[in-house]
Short mmCIF file of C-alpha atoms and ligand atoms in Angstrom, two decimals:
data_model
loop_
_atom_site.label_atom_id
_atom_site.label_comp_id
_atom_site.label_asym_id
_atom_site.label_seq_id
_atom_site.Cartn_x
_atom_site.Cartn_y
_atom_site.Cartn_z
CA UNK A 1 53.13 74.60 47.78
CA UNK A 2 56.36 73.69 46.04
CA UNK A 3 56.06 76.86 44.04
CA UNK A 4 55.70 78.91 47.18
CA UNK A 5 58.86 77.32 48.49
CA UNK A 6 60.79 77.98 45.31
CA UNK A 7 59.86 81.65 45.56
CA UNK A 8 60.88 81.82 49.21
CA UNK A 9 64.13 80.04 48.47
CA UNK A 10 65.20 82.27 45.62
CA UNK A 11 64.14 85.43 47.43
CA UNK A 12 66.11 84.32 50.49
CA UNK A 13 69.13 83.64 48.27
CA UNK A 14 69.01 87.14 46.84
CA UNK A 15 68.46 88.86 50.15
CA UNK A 16 71.21 86.94 51.90
CA UNK A 17 73.69 87.61 49.11
CA UNK A 18 73.02 91.33 49.33
CA UNK A 19 73.20 91.51 53.16
CA UNK A 20 75.86 94.07 53.94
CA UNK A 21 76.23 93.71 57.71
CA UNK A 22 75.77 91.31 60.60
CA UNK A 23 72.58 93.14 61.55
CA UNK A 24 71.09 92.21 58.15
CA UNK A 25 71.98 88.56 58.74
CA UNK A 26 70.25 88.63 62.08
CA UNK A 27 67.11 90.18 60.56
CA UNK A 28 67.06 87.62 57.75
CA UNK A 29 67.40 84.77 60.26
CA UNK A 30 64.32 86.07 61.98
CA UNK A 31 62.48 86.61 58.70
CA UNK A 32 63.00 83.05 57.42
CA UNK A 33 63.82 80.78 60.32
CA UNK A 34 62.48 82.68 63.32
CA UNK A 35 59.39 81.60 65.32
CA UNK A 36 57.08 83.41 62.94
CA UNK A 37 59.44 83.13 59.98
CA UNK A 38 58.40 82.13 56.47
CA UNK A 39 59.84 78.60 56.66
CA UNK A 40 58.47 78.02 60.16
CA UNK A 41 55.01 79.04 58.96
CA UNK A 42 55.28 76.47 56.16
CA UNK A 43 56.29 73.80 58.67
CA UNK A 44 53.10 74.47 60.59
CA UNK A 45 50.98 73.59 57.53
CA UNK A 46 52.35 70.02 57.54
CA UNK A 47 49.77 68.92 60.12
CA UNK A 48 46.90 69.33 57.68
CA UNK A 49 48.47 67.09 54.99
CA UNK A 50 48.04 63.39 54.31
CA UNK A 51 50.79 61.00 55.34
CA UNK A 52 52.20 60.72 51.85
CA UNK A 53 52.13 64.48 51.21
CA UNK A 54 53.60 65.12 54.61
CA UNK A 55 56.56 62.87 53.84
CA UNK A 56 57.26 64.41 50.47
CA UNK A 57 56.66 68.07 51.39
CA UNK A 58 58.42 67.67 54.72
CA UNK A 59 61.55 66.50 52.95
CA UNK A 60 61.57 69.42 50.51
CA UNK A 61 60.81 71.86 53.26
CA UNK A 62 63.69 70.57 55.35
CA UNK A 63 66.11 70.81 52.47
CA UNK A 64 64.97 74.37 51.89
CA UNK A 65 65.43 75.22 55.56
CA UNK A 66 68.94 73.73 55.62
CA UNK A 67 69.80 75.53 52.40
CA UNK A 68 68.79 78.91 53.85
CA UNK A 69 70.60 78.18 57.10
CA UNK A 70 73.69 77.30 55.10
CA UNK A 71 73.55 80.52 53.06
CA UNK A 72 73.10 82.54 56.23
CA UNK A 73 76.12 80.88 57.88
CA UNK A 74 78.35 81.45 54.90
CA UNK A 75 77.36 85.05 54.45
CA UNK A 76 77.77 85.66 58.17
CA UNK A 77 81.32 84.28 58.06
CA UNK A 78 82.17 86.49 55.07
CA UNK A 79 80.79 89.59 56.76
CA UNK A 80 82.59 88.86 59.99
CA UNK A 81 85.99 88.68 58.32
CA UNK A 82 85.37 91.79 56.29
CA UNK A 83 84.21 93.72 59.34
CA UNK A 84 87.44 92.68 61.08
CA UNK A 85 89.44 93.76 58.02
CA UNK A 86 87.75 97.13 58.06
CA UNK A 87 88.33 97.67 61.75
CA UNK A 88 91.97 96.64 61.39
CA UNK A 89 92.40 99.12 58.56
CA UNK A 90 90.55 102.03 60.10
CA UNK A 91 91.44 101.72 63.78
CA UNK A 92 95.16 102.22 63.88
CA UNK A 93 96.66 101.10 67.17
CA UNK A 94 100.17 102.35 67.85
CA UNK A 95 101.61 99.48 69.84
CA UNK A 96 104.80 101.46 70.49
CA UNK A 97 103.05 104.05 72.70
CA UNK A 98 104.16 103.37 76.31
CA UNK A 99 101.37 102.00 78.49
CA UNK A 100 100.19 103.78 81.60
CA UNK A 101 102.26 102.28 84.39
CA UNK A 102 101.02 101.52 87.90
CA UNK A 103 103.36 103.28 90.33
CA UNK A 104 105.06 100.96 92.83
CA UNK A 105 105.79 102.13 96.35
CA UNK A 106 108.87 101.18 98.32
CA UNK A 107 110.19 101.36 101.85
CA UNK A 108 111.03 104.73 103.41
CA UNK A 109 114.80 105.43 103.65
CA UNK A 110 114.59 105.40 107.46
CA UNK A 111 112.99 101.94 107.32
CA UNK A 112 115.65 100.75 104.87
CA UNK A 113 118.47 101.85 107.19
CA UNK A 114 116.65 100.48 110.25
CA UNK A 115 116.20 97.09 108.57
CA UNK A 116 119.84 96.97 107.53
CA UNK A 117 121.15 97.80 111.01
CA UNK A 118 118.72 95.47 112.78
CA UNK A 119 119.75 92.57 110.56
CA UNK A 120 123.43 93.20 111.39
CA UNK A 121 122.66 92.94 115.11
CA UNK A 122 120.47 89.87 114.60
CA UNK A 123 123.44 88.20 112.89
CA UNK A 124 125.46 88.90 116.06
CA UNK A 125 122.89 87.15 118.25
CA UNK A 126 121.05 90.22 119.58
CA UNK A 127 117.31 89.98 120.18
CA UNK A 128 114.81 92.78 119.52
CA UNK A 129 112.73 94.36 122.28
CA UNK A 130 110.30 97.26 122.25
CA UNK A 131 109.01 99.70 124.82
CA UNK A 132 106.19 102.27 124.94
CA UNK A 133 106.53 105.67 123.25
CA UNK A 134 104.42 107.25 125.98
CA UNK A 135 106.68 106.54 128.90
CA UNK A 136 106.71 107.03 132.65
CA UNK A 137 109.11 109.60 134.03
CA UNK A 138 110.50 106.74 136.13
CA UNK A 139 111.78 104.74 133.14
CA UNK A 140 112.72 107.71 130.93
CA UNK A 141 114.66 109.52 133.69
CA UNK A 142 114.51 108.35 137.28
CA UNK A 143 115.68 104.75 136.81
CA UNK A 144 118.37 105.99 134.40
CA UNK A 145 119.87 108.06 137.18
CA UNK A 146 118.40 111.40 136.16
CA UNK A 147 117.06 112.59 139.52
CA UNK A 148 114.27 115.20 139.43
CA UNK A 149 115.67 118.70 138.85
CA UNK A 150 119.00 117.26 137.70
CA UNK A 151 120.48 119.60 135.06
CA UNK A 152 121.12 116.64 132.72
CA UNK A 153 117.37 116.47 132.12
CA UNK A 154 117.74 119.69 130.16
CA UNK A 155 119.81 117.82 127.55
CA UNK A 156 116.57 116.16 126.50
CA UNK A 157 113.91 118.67 125.44
CA UNK A 158 110.99 116.74 126.80
CA UNK A 159 107.34 116.70 125.72
CA UNK A 160 105.31 116.17 128.86
CA UNK A 161 101.95 114.38 128.82
CA UNK A 162 101.56 115.17 132.53
CA UNK A 163 103.95 115.52 135.44
CA UNK A 164 104.99 111.86 135.53
CA UNK A 165 104.38 110.82 131.94
CA UNK A 166 106.42 111.92 128.92
CA UNK A 167 106.91 111.11 125.25
CA UNK A 168 110.10 109.10 125.62
CA UNK A 169 113.11 111.23 124.72
CA UNK A 170 115.33 108.23 123.98
CA UNK A 171 115.17 104.44 123.73
CA UNK A 172 117.25 103.95 126.90
CA UNK A 173 114.17 103.33 129.12
CA UNK A 174 113.86 99.96 127.34
CA UNK A 175 117.12 98.95 129.12
CA UNK A 176 115.38 99.18 132.49
CA UNK A 177 112.15 97.53 131.30
CA UNK A 178 114.10 94.57 129.88
CA UNK A 179 116.33 94.20 132.97
CA UNK A 180 113.28 94.21 135.26
CA UNK A 181 111.84 91.21 133.47
CA UNK A 182 114.96 89.23 132.48
CA UNK A 183 118.08 87.97 134.21
CA UNK A 184 121.50 88.34 132.55
CA UNK A 185 123.04 87.50 130.14
CA UNK A 186 121.35 90.08 127.90
CA UNK A 187 122.14 90.95 124.32
CA UNK A 188 119.36 93.26 123.18
CA UNK A 189 118.53 95.97 120.66
CA UNK A 190 115.52 98.25 121.01
CA UNK A 191 114.64 100.18 117.85
CA UNK A 192 111.92 102.83 117.89
CA UNK A 193 110.59 106.36 117.74
CA UNK A 194 111.67 109.03 120.20
CA UNK A 195 110.49 112.61 120.71
CA UNK A 196 112.18 115.89 121.53
CA UNK A 197 110.90 119.43 121.41
CA UNK A 198 113.42 120.63 118.85
CA UNK A 199 113.37 121.48 115.13
CA UNK A 200 116.07 122.69 112.71
CA UNK A 201 118.22 121.28 109.86
CA UNK A 202 119.61 118.61 112.14
CA UNK A 203 116.69 118.08 114.57
CA UNK A 204 113.10 116.93 114.13
CA UNK A 205 110.61 116.47 116.97
CA UNK A 206 110.11 112.80 116.20
CA UNK A 207 113.06 110.70 115.14
CA UNK A 208 114.36 107.14 115.45
CA UNK A 209 116.95 105.52 117.65
CA UNK A 210 118.38 102.10 118.08
CA UNK A 211 119.34 101.25 121.62
CA UNK A 212 121.72 98.37 122.14
CA UNK A 213 123.00 96.81 125.33
CA UNK A 214 124.80 93.75 126.56
CA UNK A 215 124.98 92.65 130.19
CA UNK A 216 126.84 89.65 131.57
CA UNK A 217 129.83 88.81 133.77
CA UNK A 218 133.04 90.45 132.52
CA UNK A 219 131.64 92.60 129.74
CA UNK A 220 134.21 95.30 129.03
CA UNK A 221 134.52 98.51 127.09
CA UNK A 222 136.57 96.68 124.45
CA UNK A 223 133.49 94.53 123.75
CA UNK A 224 131.56 97.73 123.05
CA UNK A 225 134.31 99.01 120.79
CA UNK A 226 134.71 95.73 118.93
CA UNK A 227 131.02 95.28 118.24
CA UNK A 228 130.47 98.87 117.14
CA UNK A 229 133.53 98.78 114.89
CA UNK A 230 132.15 95.69 113.19
CA UNK A 231 128.71 97.29 112.76
CA UNK A 232 130.21 100.53 111.39
CA UNK A 233 132.29 98.53 108.89
CA UNK A 234 129.21 96.70 107.69
CA UNK A 235 127.22 99.93 107.27
CA UNK A 236 129.84 102.33 105.93
CA UNK A 237 132.52 99.99 104.56
CA UNK A 238 135.67 98.37 106.01
CA UNK A 239 137.85 101.47 105.64
CA UNK A 240 135.82 103.52 108.11
CA UNK A 241 137.59 104.09 111.44
CA UNK A 242 135.96 104.82 114.78
CA UNK A 243 137.17 106.78 117.77
CA UNK A 244 135.86 107.06 121.32
CA UNK A 245 135.70 110.46 123.04
CA UNK A 246 134.92 110.92 126.75
CA UNK A 247 131.42 112.23 127.37
CA UNK A 248 128.67 112.21 129.97
CA UNK A 249 125.35 110.40 130.37
CA UNK A 250 123.86 109.83 133.84
CA UNK A 251 123.17 106.16 133.06
CA UNK A 252 126.64 105.18 131.81
CA UNK A 253 129.98 105.41 133.54
CA UNK A 254 132.34 105.96 131.90
CA UNK A 255 130.45 107.51 128.98
CA UNK A 256 131.73 108.06 125.46
CA UNK A 257 130.70 109.60 122.23
CA UNK A 258 131.69 107.61 119.18
CA UNK A 259 132.84 109.23 115.97
CA UNK A 260 133.43 107.65 112.59
CA UNK A 261 135.96 108.93 110.07
CA UNK A 262 134.08 111.24 107.70
CA UNK A 263 132.39 109.15 105.00
CA UNK A 264 132.26 112.16 102.67
CA UNK A 265 135.92 113.34 102.67
CA UNK A 266 137.43 110.09 104.06
CA UNK A 267 139.02 112.04 106.91
CA UNK A 268 140.74 114.84 105.03
CA UNK A 269 138.24 117.51 106.18
CA UNK A 270 135.07 118.91 104.55
CA UNK A 271 132.01 120.95 105.55
CA UNK A 272 130.01 117.87 106.63
CA UNK A 273 132.62 117.02 109.29
CA UNK A 274 133.39 120.72 109.87
CA UNK A 275 136.95 120.06 108.65
CA UNK A 276 137.68 117.72 111.58
CA UNK A 277 137.60 114.53 109.51
CA UNK A 278 135.31 112.93 112.14
CA UNK A 279 131.54 112.67 112.53
CA UNK A 280 129.74 111.82 115.76
CA UNK A 281 127.25 109.00 115.35
CA UNK A 282 126.33 107.71 118.77
CA UNK A 283 126.47 107.95 122.54
CA UNK A 284 127.53 104.95 124.60
CA UNK A 285 129.21 103.76 127.75
CA UNK A 286 129.40 101.14 130.46
CA UNK A 287 126.03 100.84 132.22
CA UNK A 288 126.07 102.79 135.49
CA UNK A 289 125.79 100.48 138.56
CA UNK A 290 122.94 102.73 139.76
CA UNK A 291 120.84 101.51 136.82
CA UNK A 292 121.45 97.89 137.87
CA UNK A 293 120.30 98.75 141.37
CA UNK A 294 117.02 100.20 140.05
CA UNK A 295 116.53 97.09 137.89
CA UNK A 296 117.37 94.69 140.72
CA UNK A 297 120.68 93.36 139.32
CA UNK A 298 123.73 92.85 141.53
CA UNK A 299 126.21 95.54 140.35
CA UNK A 300 129.14 93.63 141.81
CA UNK A 301 128.37 90.60 139.66
CA UNK A 302 127.46 92.08 136.31
CA UNK A 303 128.82 94.64 133.92
CA UNK A 304 127.61 95.73 130.53
CA UNK A 305 127.63 98.36 127.87
CA UNK A 306 124.87 100.39 126.22
CA UNK A 307 124.72 102.62 123.19
CA UNK A 308 122.12 104.73 121.42
CA UNK A 309 122.34 105.24 117.66
CA UNK A 310 120.37 107.89 115.72
CA UNK A 311 118.89 106.30 112.62
CA UNK A 312 118.27 109.53 110.66
CA UNK A 313 121.89 110.47 111.29
CA UNK A 314 123.11 107.21 109.75
CA UNK A 315 120.69 107.60 106.81
CA UNK A 316 121.92 111.17 106.19
CA UNK A 317 125.55 110.05 106.07
CA UNK A 318 124.82 106.98 104.01
CA UNK A 319 122.78 108.84 101.37
CA UNK A 320 124.46 112.27 101.59
CA UNK A 321 121.35 114.13 102.86
CA UNK A 322 121.93 117.55 104.44
CA UNK A 323 118.53 118.34 106.01
CA UNK A 324 116.92 115.89 108.45
CA UNK A 325 113.51 117.50 107.93
CA UNK A 326 113.31 115.85 104.50
CA UNK A 327 112.58 112.48 106.14
CA UNK A 328 109.16 113.25 107.64
CA UNK A 329 108.07 115.66 104.87
CA UNK A 330 107.10 112.81 102.51
CA UNK A 331 107.85 114.78 99.37
CA UNK A 332 107.72 112.17 96.60
CA UNK A 333 110.57 113.84 94.69
CA UNK A 334 112.80 113.08 97.67
CA UNK A 335 111.44 109.64 98.57
CA UNK A 336 111.53 108.33 95.00
CA UNK A 337 115.33 108.37 95.04
CA UNK A 338 115.75 105.42 97.38
N1 LIG B 401 120.08 107.75 125.27
C1 LIG B 401 121.18 108.58 124.88
C2 LIG B 401 120.66 109.73 124.06
O1 LIG B 401 119.62 109.63 123.46
C3 LIG B 401 122.20 107.81 124.09
C4 LIG B 401 122.87 106.73 124.88
C5 LIG B 401 122.33 105.44 124.92
C6 LIG B 401 124.03 106.99 125.60
C7 LIG B 401 122.96 104.46 125.65
C8 LIG B 401 124.65 106.02 126.31
C9 LIG B 401 124.13 104.75 126.36
O2 LIG B 401 121.29 110.77 123.97
#
């Protein structure tokens, strides 16, 4: 029996030493120490031996088993490091090649400008209100002193849903909705989408406005001017001037259009301002007493101003964009620049 073991042991030594890969080591483990392996088979013969023989042979057998296990472990470790060496030598990884980057999105330029303007008004104590984009004729026109068949309705190229329901053409209907539900004093902005049936370099059928209004006792036109001047300075810089020109809106009296000094040529005249040095950015005025009547306010007690600012217009001036249609197109080459 001892002889058998010596043969197994020396054969195992040879085979393990000449194993050239981890697969060989695995096979040899099975061959010698596996369930039906040569050493395991020897262990099974122990049962038939006398107590004395069992003790002696068992000890030798165990030593032999440990010896083989040891050889296997050592050879396995050697092969593992050499396999790593080989793979390091043969598989060249160029760590300087740029990785594939995950593209990050960001906010749309209209959203960026909206957020900036809204936060300016929030800092002045205004609160934000919203109204529906599908609006009743009453709020979009009637309550704002546009009687049916009034020519001023033509100023707003309206999309009709049906006779009395429209896609709102401006954010001004929110004035009436807020006044119906709240008593003065009011200091409100209403940002949102508006719709007009119009499309060219400076018009798109859906665009964004920010309505603002303030109603209380003794609100004057100078309050309007002061607040808008401050907002314009924050958006376009402190050297931007504003001017008020007389205009007409049925829901304000008097009405004005407000220009800023051209942000491109600083007032000296260029093609953006059509050589006038001024650019129109919003419509405004003192709220017409007729609107207060429709909303249930006492026009003798309260006064207030309102204005409507086009967001795309501000974004175009701020970023030097010459075609408003670029905003809804979603061409990544355009959007990536913001
Ligand atoms: N709603 C007007 C428009 O879209 C702008 C405006 C708002 C004018 C508030 C005066 C007061 O043209």
